[in-house]
Short mmCIF file of C-alpha atoms in Angstrom, two decimals:
data_model
loop_
_atom_site.label_atom_id
_atom_site.label_comp_id
_atom_site.label_asym_id
_atom_site.label_seq_id
_atom_site.Cartn_x
_atom_site.Cartn_y
_atom_site.Cartn_z
CA UNK A 1 195.26 51.69 163.14
CA UNK A 2 193.26 49.73 160.62
CA UNK A 3 190.64 48.80 163.19
CA UNK A 4 189.96 52.45 164.15
CA UNK A 5 189.12 53.44 160.62
CA UNK A 6 186.41 50.75 160.30
CA UNK A 7 184.67 51.89 163.47
CA UNK A 8 184.67 55.51 162.36
CA UNK A 9 183.04 54.62 158.94
CA UNK A 10 180.31 52.66 160.64
CA UNK A 11 179.49 55.58 162.92
CA UNK A 12 179.31 57.94 160.01
CA UNK A 13 176.87 55.67 158.16
CA UNK A 14 174.54 55.44 161.14
CA UNK A 15 174.51 59.26 161.53
CA UNK A 16 173.85 59.77 157.87
CA UNK A 17 170.79 57.49 157.87
CA UNK A 18 169.36 59.18 160.91
CA UNK A 19 169.69 62.63 159.33
CA UNK A 20 167.97 61.50 156.04
CA UNK A 21 164.85 60.23 157.84
CA UNK A 22 164.37 63.57 159.57
CA UNK A 23 164.16 65.44 156.15
CA UNK A 24 161.26 63.37 154.67
CA UNK A 25 157.98 65.40 154.28
CA UNK A 26 154.57 64.01 153.32
CA UNK A 27 153.29 65.26 149.86
CA UNK A 28 149.45 65.63 149.60
CA UNK A 29 148.17 65.55 145.96
CA UNK A 30 145.21 67.98 145.31
CA UNK A 31 142.95 66.92 142.38
CA UNK A 32 142.62 69.61 139.64
CA UNK A 33 139.49 71.77 139.73
CA UNK A 34 137.28 71.03 136.70
CA UNK A 35 135.24 74.06 135.66
CA UNK A 36 131.56 73.49 135.00
CA UNK A 37 131.10 74.21 131.31
CA UNK A 38 128.71 73.59 128.42
CA UNK A 39 130.77 73.11 125.26
CA UNK A 40 128.79 73.90 122.11
CA UNK A 41 129.62 72.87 118.51
CA UNK A 42 127.56 73.13 115.34
CA UNK A 43 127.12 72.00 111.74
CA UNK A 44 125.45 74.43 109.31
CA UNK A 45 123.85 73.05 106.13
CA UNK A 46 123.46 75.65 103.38
CA UNK A 47 121.22 73.62 101.08
CA UNK A 48 118.56 72.94 103.73
CA UNK A 49 119.28 76.17 105.65
CA UNK A 50 119.42 74.36 108.99
CA UNK A 51 121.94 74.14 111.81
CA UNK A 52 122.55 71.17 114.11
CA UNK A 53 123.75 72.17 117.58
CA UNK A 54 125.54 69.64 119.82
CA UNK A 55 126.93 70.17 123.29
CA UNK A 56 128.96 68.30 125.90
CA UNK A 57 129.39 68.93 129.64
CA UNK A 58 132.45 69.29 131.83
CA UNK A 59 132.45 69.43 135.62
CA UNK A 60 130.01 67.72 137.93
CA UNK A 61 126.93 69.80 137.26
CA UNK A 62 123.58 68.34 136.35
CA UNK A 63 120.87 70.42 134.72
CA UNK A 64 117.10 70.36 134.84
CA UNK A 65 116.86 71.51 131.25
CA UNK A 66 118.60 73.50 128.50
CA UNK A 67 117.40 76.56 126.60
CA UNK A 68 118.46 77.12 122.99
CA UNK A 69 118.73 80.84 122.12
CA UNK A 70 119.61 82.85 119.01
CA UNK A 71 120.56 86.46 118.27
CA UNK A 72 120.75 88.16 114.85
CA UNK A 73 123.50 90.61 115.85
CA UNK A 74 126.65 90.60 117.95
CA UNK A 75 125.61 90.56 121.62
CA UNK A 76 122.07 91.37 120.50
CA UNK A 77 118.78 90.42 122.10
CA UNK A 78 118.38 86.67 122.31
CA UNK A 79 115.29 84.77 121.20
CA UNK A 80 114.48 81.40 122.74
CA UNK A 81 114.11 78.74 120.04
CA UNK A 82 113.22 75.83 122.29
CA UNK A 83 114.31 73.69 125.23
CA UNK A 84 115.63 70.16 125.74
CA UNK A 85 115.64 67.52 128.51
CA UNK A 86 118.66 66.90 130.78
CA UNK A 87 119.82 63.91 128.76
CA UNK A 88 119.32 65.56 125.35
CA UNK A 89 122.45 67.14 123.88
CA UNK A 90 121.47 68.16 120.35
CA UNK A 91 119.00 70.47 118.64
CA UNK A 92 118.15 71.13 114.96
CA UNK A 93 116.92 74.59 113.94
CA UNK A 94 115.94 76.34 110.73
CA UNK A 95 118.35 79.19 109.98
CA UNK A 96 116.71 82.52 109.11
CA UNK A 97 117.99 84.34 106.06
CA UNK A 98 120.30 86.81 107.82
CA UNK A 99 123.93 87.67 107.23
CA UNK A 100 124.90 87.12 110.89
CA UNK A 101 123.54 84.84 113.64
CA UNK A 102 124.65 83.72 117.10
CA UNK A 103 123.56 80.54 118.90
CA UNK A 104 124.01 79.62 122.56
CA UNK A 105 122.89 76.94 125.03
CA UNK A 106 121.86 77.91 128.57
CA UNK A 107 121.74 75.14 131.17
CA UNK A 108 119.51 75.65 134.24
CA UNK A 109 120.27 73.86 137.53
CA UNK A 110 117.67 72.71 140.06
CA UNK A 111 118.38 75.79 142.20
CA UNK A 112 117.75 78.12 139.26
CA UNK A 113 121.40 78.93 138.60
CA UNK A 114 122.29 79.18 134.90
CA UNK A 115 125.42 78.14 133.03
CA UNK A 116 125.93 79.51 129.52
CA UNK A 117 127.80 77.77 126.72
CA UNK A 118 130.22 79.37 124.31
CA UNK A 119 128.64 81.26 121.39
CA UNK A 120 128.51 79.78 117.89
CA UNK A 121 128.48 82.27 115.00
CA UNK A 122 127.10 81.80 111.49
CA UNK A 123 128.30 84.52 109.11
CA UNK A 124 127.09 84.87 105.51
CA UNK A 125 128.40 88.18 104.12
CA UNK A 126 126.92 87.45 100.69
CA UNK A 127 123.45 88.12 102.12
CA UNK A 128 122.70 91.83 101.85
CA UNK A 129 119.19 92.62 103.05
CA UNK A 130 117.76 96.06 102.32
CA UNK A 131 115.32 96.36 105.25
CA UNK A 132 112.64 97.76 102.95
CA UNK A 133 109.02 96.65 102.83
CA UNK A 134 108.91 97.14 99.08
CA UNK A 135 105.47 97.34 97.46
CA UNK A 136 106.52 98.96 94.16
CA UNK A 137 109.69 99.15 92.06
CA UNK A 138 110.84 100.79 88.86
CA UNK A 139 113.97 99.91 86.89
CA UNK A 140 116.02 102.12 84.58
CA UNK A 141 117.42 99.66 82.04
CA UNK A 142 119.90 102.23 80.73
CA UNK A 143 121.63 103.01 84.03
CA UNK A 144 120.95 99.84 86.04
CA UNK A 145 119.21 101.77 88.82
CA UNK A 146 116.36 100.24 90.83
CA UNK A 147 113.87 102.57 92.50
CA UNK A 148 112.29 100.90 95.54
CA UNK A 149 109.16 102.26 97.25
CA UNK A 150 108.48 101.27 100.85
CA UNK A 151 105.08 101.13 102.57
CA UNK A 152 106.31 103.58 105.23
CA UNK A 153 106.99 106.25 102.60
CA UNK A 154 110.71 105.63 102.04
CA UNK A 155 112.22 105.63 98.54
CA UNK A 156 115.64 104.14 97.77
CA UNK A 157 117.91 103.86 94.74
CA UNK A 158 119.79 100.57 94.42
CA UNK A 159 122.59 100.50 91.84
CA UNK A 160 122.74 97.02 90.31
CA UNK A 161 126.22 97.64 88.92
CA UNK A 162 127.77 98.44 92.31
CA UNK A 163 125.43 96.26 94.39
CA UNK A 164 124.61 99.02 96.86
CA UNK A 165 121.97 101.53 97.94
CA UNK A 166 123.21 104.93 96.76
CA UNK A 167 120.37 107.21 97.93
CA UNK A 168 117.41 106.96 100.29
CA UNK A 169 114.80 109.45 101.43
CA UNK A 170 111.68 109.48 103.60
CA UNK A 171 108.59 111.24 102.22
CA UNK A 172 106.35 110.95 105.30
CA UNK A 173 103.48 110.17 102.92
CA UNK A 174 101.37 107.21 101.81
CA UNK A 175 102.67 106.38 98.34
CA UNK A 176 101.03 104.82 95.31
CA UNK A 177 102.34 103.06 92.21
CA UNK A 178 104.99 105.09 90.39
CA UNK A 179 106.49 105.51 86.93
CA UNK A 180 109.78 106.52 85.32
CA UNK A 181 110.08 108.99 82.45
CA UNK A 182 112.47 111.31 80.63
CA UNK A 183 111.76 115.04 80.77
CA UNK A 184 114.11 117.59 79.17
CA UNK A 185 116.66 114.83 78.72
CA UNK A 186 116.70 113.82 82.39
CA UNK A 187 115.33 110.69 84.09
CA UNK A 188 112.54 111.47 86.56
CA UNK A 189 110.66 109.33 89.06
CA UNK A 190 106.95 110.15 89.41
CA UNK A 191 105.46 109.10 92.75
CA UNK A 192 101.73 109.53 93.51
CA UNK A 193 100.49 110.18 97.03
CA UNK A 194 97.15 109.56 98.68
CA UNK A 195 96.79 113.30 99.42
CA UNK A 196 96.42 114.02 95.68
CA UNK A 197 99.95 115.09 94.81
CA UNK A 198 102.55 113.56 92.49
CA UNK A 199 106.12 114.11 93.68
CA UNK A 200 108.70 114.42 90.90
CA UNK A 201 112.21 113.26 91.84
CA UNK A 202 115.54 113.51 90.07
CA UNK A 203 116.39 110.00 88.88
CA UNK A 204 120.04 110.37 89.89
CA UNK A 205 119.77 111.45 93.53
CA UNK A 206 116.06 111.61 94.51
CA UNK A 207 116.15 115.39 94.86
CA UNK A 208 112.57 116.69 94.83
CA UNK A 209 112.22 118.68 91.59
CA UNK A 210 108.52 119.51 91.53
CA UNK A 211 105.03 118.56 92.69
CA UNK A 212 101.77 118.31 90.72
CA UNK A 213 98.34 118.33 92.34
CA UNK A 214 95.59 116.11 90.87
CA UNK A 215 92.91 117.11 93.37
CA UNK A 216 91.97 113.52 94.23
CA UNK A 217 93.46 110.69 96.26
CA UNK A 218 95.93 108.90 93.98
CA UNK A 219 96.80 105.21 93.76
CA UNK A 220 98.77 105.22 90.49
CA UNK A 221 100.46 107.49 87.98
CA UNK A 222 102.07 107.01 84.55
CA UNK A 223 104.00 109.40 82.36
CA UNK A 224 104.18 109.87 78.59
CA UNK A 225 105.16 112.70 76.26
CA UNK A 226 105.11 115.48 78.86
CA UNK A 227 101.82 114.38 80.42
CA UNK A 228 101.16 112.76 83.79
CA UNK A 229 98.11 110.52 84.21
CA UNK A 230 96.59 109.82 87.62
CA UNK A 231 94.05 107.27 88.86
CA UNK A 232 92.39 106.93 92.23
CA UNK A 233 91.36 104.10 94.51
CA UNK A 234 88.26 106.07 95.56
CA UNK A 235 87.37 107.81 92.31
CA UNK A 236 86.18 106.69 88.89
CA UNK A 237 88.10 109.35 86.95
CA UNK A 238 91.49 109.24 85.23
CA UNK A 239 93.06 112.67 84.79
CA UNK A 240 95.78 113.97 82.45
CA UNK A 241 97.96 116.86 83.74
CA UNK A 242 100.68 118.73 81.83
CA UNK A 243 104.12 118.16 83.41
CA UNK A 244 105.42 121.66 82.54
CA UNK A 245 102.44 123.90 83.36
CA UNK A 246 100.98 121.55 86.03
CA UNK A 247 97.49 122.29 84.70
CA UNK A 248 94.71 119.84 83.89
CA UNK A 249 94.73 118.73 80.25
CA UNK A 250 91.76 116.38 80.25
CA UNK A 251 89.87 113.79 82.27
CA UNK A 252 87.71 110.76 81.62
CA UNK A 253 83.96 110.72 81.91
CA UNK A 254 82.28 110.08 85.26
CA UNK A 255 81.83 106.32 85.70
CA UNK A 256 80.40 103.96 88.29
CA UNK A 257 83.49 101.99 89.24
CA UNK A 258 86.89 102.77 90.75
CA UNK A 259 89.67 103.26 88.24
CA UNK A 260 92.42 101.35 90.11
CA UNK A 261 96.08 100.79 89.28
CA UNK A 262 97.24 101.74 85.77
CA UNK A 263 99.55 100.22 83.18
CA UNK A 264 100.17 101.95 79.84
CA UNK A 265 100.48 100.81 76.25
CA UNK A 266 101.49 103.46 73.73
CA UNK A 267 100.88 103.28 69.98
CA UNK A 268 98.72 105.68 68.04
CA UNK A 269 97.20 106.65 71.39
CA UNK A 270 97.94 106.27 75.10
CA UNK A 271 95.99 103.26 76.33
CA UNK A 272 95.72 103.08 80.12
CA UNK A 273 94.61 99.70 81.46
CA UNK A 274 93.42 99.63 85.08
CA UNK A 275 92.62 96.82 87.51
CA UNK A 276 90.48 97.62 90.53
CA UNK A 277 91.50 96.69 94.06
CA UNK A 278 89.77 95.85 97.34
CA UNK A 279 86.39 95.45 95.64
CA UNK A 280 84.56 92.49 94.18
CA UNK A 281 84.13 91.52 91.42
CA UNK A 282 87.54 92.69 90.20
CA UNK A 283 87.35 94.61 86.92
CA UNK A 284 89.77 95.63 84.19
CA UNK A 285 89.10 98.86 82.28
CA UNK A 286 90.69 100.73 79.37
CA UNK A 287 90.97 104.53 79.31
CA UNK A 288 92.09 105.86 75.93
CA UNK A 289 93.83 109.26 75.52
CA UNK A 290 95.43 110.75 72.43
CA UNK A 291 99.18 111.41 72.38
CA UNK A 292 98.60 114.97 73.64
CA UNK A 293 96.74 113.80 76.72
CA UNK A 294 93.16 114.40 75.57
CA UNK A 295 90.57 111.88 76.70
CA UNK A 296 89.00 109.74 73.94
CA UNK A 297 87.00 106.86 75.40
CA UNK A 298 86.51 104.27 78.15
CA UNK A 299 85.86 100.54 77.81
CA UNK A 300 85.12 97.83 80.40
CA UNK A 301 86.25 94.22 80.14
CA UNK A 302 83.39 91.80 79.39
CA UNK A 303 84.00 89.41 82.30
CA UNK A 304 83.70 91.17 85.70
CA UNK A 305 85.92 88.69 87.49
CA UNK A 306 85.34 85.56 85.42
CA UNK A 307 89.10 85.25 84.85
CA UNK A 308 92.02 86.05 87.19
CA UNK A 309 92.94 89.72 87.71
CA UNK A 310 95.44 91.06 90.24
CA UNK A 311 96.44 94.73 90.38
CA UNK A 312 99.72 93.88 92.19
CA UNK A 313 100.83 91.44 89.46
CA UNK A 314 100.08 93.38 86.32
CA UNK A 315 102.12 94.26 83.19
CA UNK A 316 101.56 95.16 79.54
CA UNK A 317 103.42 93.44 76.70
CA UNK A 318 105.36 95.57 74.19
CA UNK A 319 102.57 94.86 71.66
CA UNK A 320 99.72 95.85 74.01
CA UNK A 321 98.68 92.48 75.44
CA UNK A 322 98.12 92.30 79.21
CA UNK A 323 99.39 89.72 81.69
CA UNK A 324 98.23 89.53 85.29
CA UNK A 325 97.79 87.41 88.43
CA UNK A 326 99.81 84.52 89.85
CA UNK A 327 98.43 82.25 87.10
CA UNK A 328 99.99 84.35 84.32
CA UNK A 329 96.63 85.14 82.72
CA UNK A 330 96.96 86.83 79.32
CA UNK A 331 94.46 89.18 77.65
CA UNK A 332 94.68 90.81 74.23
CA UNK A 333 94.67 94.58 73.71
CA UNK A 334 90.85 94.55 73.73
CA UNK A 335 90.90 92.83 77.18
CA UNK A 336 89.72 89.49 75.78
CA UNK A 337 91.06 86.56 77.81
CA UNK A 338 93.51 84.40 75.83
CA UNK A 339 95.32 81.87 77.98
CA UNK A 340 97.22 81.12 81.21
CA UNK A 341 100.93 80.36 81.25
CA UNK A 342 101.74 76.65 81.93
CA UNK A 343 103.01 77.43 85.44
CA UNK A 344 101.25 74.63 87.32
CA UNK A 345 101.09 75.40 91.05
CA UNK A 346 104.20 77.57 91.14
CA UNK A 347 102.41 80.92 91.70
CA UNK A 348 103.96 83.62 89.55
CA UNK A 349 104.81 86.94 91.15
CA UNK A 350 106.07 89.32 88.46
CA UNK A 351 106.62 89.67 84.71
CA UNK A 352 108.99 91.38 82.31
CA UNK A 353 109.89 90.82 78.66
CA UNK A 354 112.74 90.63 76.20
CA UNK A 355 112.46 90.13 72.45
CA UNK A 356 111.86 86.38 72.80
CA UNK A 357 110.51 85.70 76.26
CA UNK A 358 108.10 86.40 79.05
CA UNK A 359 110.27 86.43 82.17
CA UNK A 360 108.33 85.42 85.28
CA UNK A 361 109.27 85.23 88.95
CA UNK A 362 107.91 82.25 90.86
CA UNK A 363 107.34 81.45 94.54
CA UNK A 364 109.11 78.13 93.98
CA UNK A 365 112.39 80.12 94.10
CA UNK A 366 112.78 80.14 90.32
CA UNK A 367 112.67 82.54 87.39
CA UNK A 368 110.80 81.00 84.47
CA UNK A 369 111.13 81.90 80.78
CA UNK A 370 108.16 81.41 78.44
CA UNK A 371 108.08 81.95 74.69
CA UNK A 372 106.52 85.36 74.13
CA UNK A 373 104.14 84.05 71.43
CA UNK A 374 103.52 80.33 72.07
CA UNK A 375 103.72 80.67 75.89
CA UNK A 376 105.66 77.40 76.22
CA UNK A 377 108.31 77.23 78.95
CA UNK A 378 111.87 77.48 77.60
CA UNK A 379 114.18 77.95 80.61
CA UNK A 380 114.41 77.97 84.42
CA UNK A 381 116.83 79.85 86.70
CA UNK A 382 117.05 78.86 90.38
CA UNK A 383 117.12 81.72 92.86
CA UNK A 384 118.31 81.97 96.45
CA UNK A 385 115.09 83.51 97.77
CA UNK A 386 111.56 84.14 96.47
CA UNK A 387 111.31 86.38 93.36
CA UNK A 388 108.98 89.33 93.94
CA UNK A 389 109.87 91.62 91.01
CA UNK A 390 111.89 90.68 87.92
CA UNK A 391 113.46 92.96 85.30
CA UNK A 392 115.26 92.14 82.07
CA UNK A 393 118.64 93.92 81.94
CA UNK A 394 120.62 93.26 78.73
CA UNK A 395 121.83 89.65 79.08
CA UNK A 396 120.86 89.46 82.76
CA UNK A 397 117.79 89.28 84.97
CA UNK A 398 117.55 91.55 88.00
CA UNK A 399 115.38 90.08 90.72
CA UNK A 400 113.99 91.73 93.85
CA UNK A 401 113.53 88.72 96.11
CA UNK A 402 111.39 88.42 99.22
CA UNK A 403 113.16 86.82 102.18
CA UNK A 404 110.03 84.79 102.93
CA UNK A 405 107.55 83.04 100.66
CA UNK A 406 104.43 85.05 99.82
CA UNK A 407 100.91 83.65 99.59
CA UNK A 408 100.06 85.04 96.15
CA UNK A 409 96.49 84.92 94.92
CA UNK A 410 94.69 85.13 91.58
CA UNK A 411 92.54 87.93 93.04
CA UNK A 412 94.37 89.97 95.65
CA UNK A 413 92.39 91.50 98.52
CA UNK A 414 95.27 91.62 101.00
CA UNK A 415 98.59 93.32 101.64
CA UNK A 416 100.92 90.69 100.19
CA UNK A 417 104.16 92.65 100.51
CA UNK A 418 107.62 91.37 101.54
CA UNK A 419 108.83 92.28 105.02
CA UNK A 420 112.39 92.42 103.68
CA UNK A 421 114.05 92.05 100.31
CA UNK A 422 117.41 91.37 98.69
CA UNK A 423 118.63 91.89 95.12
CA UNK A 424 119.74 88.90 93.04
CA UNK A 425 121.27 89.18 89.55
CA UNK A 426 121.49 86.26 87.12
CA UNK A 427 122.80 85.63 83.63
CA UNK A 428 120.09 84.69 81.16
#
C-alpha cells in the first residue's frame, strides 16, 4: 500500500510540470512613443524690459532653424522677431510697452514641416495705453480732467481720479491747439479747426454746445473774459470774437509774418505770445489786446531765431515770462532772452508751474523740478515712460507719457507726436 502512494505522487508531479510549460507566453515590450515637442520657458526682466527665451527638445526631430515670433494679443497676428541656428536654444528680445504679449518658437524641419512650441505670456495689467496720437492736451486742475486731442480729430476726456477715459468723440476735422475756459459758470473746451471754425464743447461730456467762425484757417485759440482769440498758420492776423454774439470784436493789423501758436498772459491787458511754425527763421511775436478784446499793438522779438523757439514746447509763467524749446529757454515779458534751464542733454518736453517750481518733463524718463526764480534744479522724479506733457495737480504731477522716446528739437520743423500715450501720476 505504501509503495502505490509514492508512484501516484510522482506521476502527478510530472503531469503538473508538463501543463505549466504549455501556459508560458512570450511578452514583447513596446518602447513608449515620445512626442516631438519644443518646450519653451522664459525669464522677463522688468528693469531692462527684456525677455530671455529658452527651449528644449523632446522626440527625435532635428530642425534646420527656429523662428521666434511675438503677438500683442491673445491668438493675434504674430510678428517674427528673428531666427536661430539648429544648435542655438535661447534668444533675448526687447519687450515692447504693452499690457499683454505672447511669445512662441517655431522649429522648421528639412522637409519644411513646422513644429510649434507652447506659448509664453507676459501680462502687465498696470499698463493702460490710450491708443491716442496726442498732439495737444488741456488739464482742468479743479476736476482732475485731462482733455486729449488726437491728430485724427478725436477728443477724449481722461479722469485722473478714476484712471479711465470717460468720454470720447470724433470730429472728422483737422484740429489746432485748444484752450479751456469758464463761461456762465460752466467749463468749456475751445477747439480750433483748419476750416476756420472753433468748436465749443461741454467740459463734462464733450457735447457740442456751439461753433464760432473766424473766417480763416486756424492753428490756435485762447479764451478770456467772454472773448475767443484765433491765430492762423497761413495768416498774419490775430482776431478777437465775442463768445456770446459770435461776432468779430477786433483784429490785429496786417503784418508780414505768420502769427503761429498762441499762449496768453493776462494782467492789465491780454498779451498773446505766438511762435511761428514750419518757417525759418522762427519768430516770437506779441499781440496785445485790452480786457474787452480790442486790439492795441503788435511787437516782434529782436532775435529772429538767434535763441531756441519751439511752438510745440511753449508755456507762459504766471508772471508773464515765457519758456520754450527742449533747452528750457526763458524770455521775459518783453521777449528778451534770459537763460536756459540747467538740463544738460536731457531734452525737455513740457512745462508747468506751482508756487515754487518750474516742473519739466524730460526724455530721460524723468520729471525735473527747477526753482521758479533761480532756475536751479531742486528735485527729480523717475517715470515709467517718456514725459510728453506735465501738469501740476495739488500735491501731485500728472504726466502724459509717450510710449517711445521722442527726438525733440530746439527748433521744431517736424511732426514730433507720440504714437501712443499713457497717464502717470506722481506725488511731488
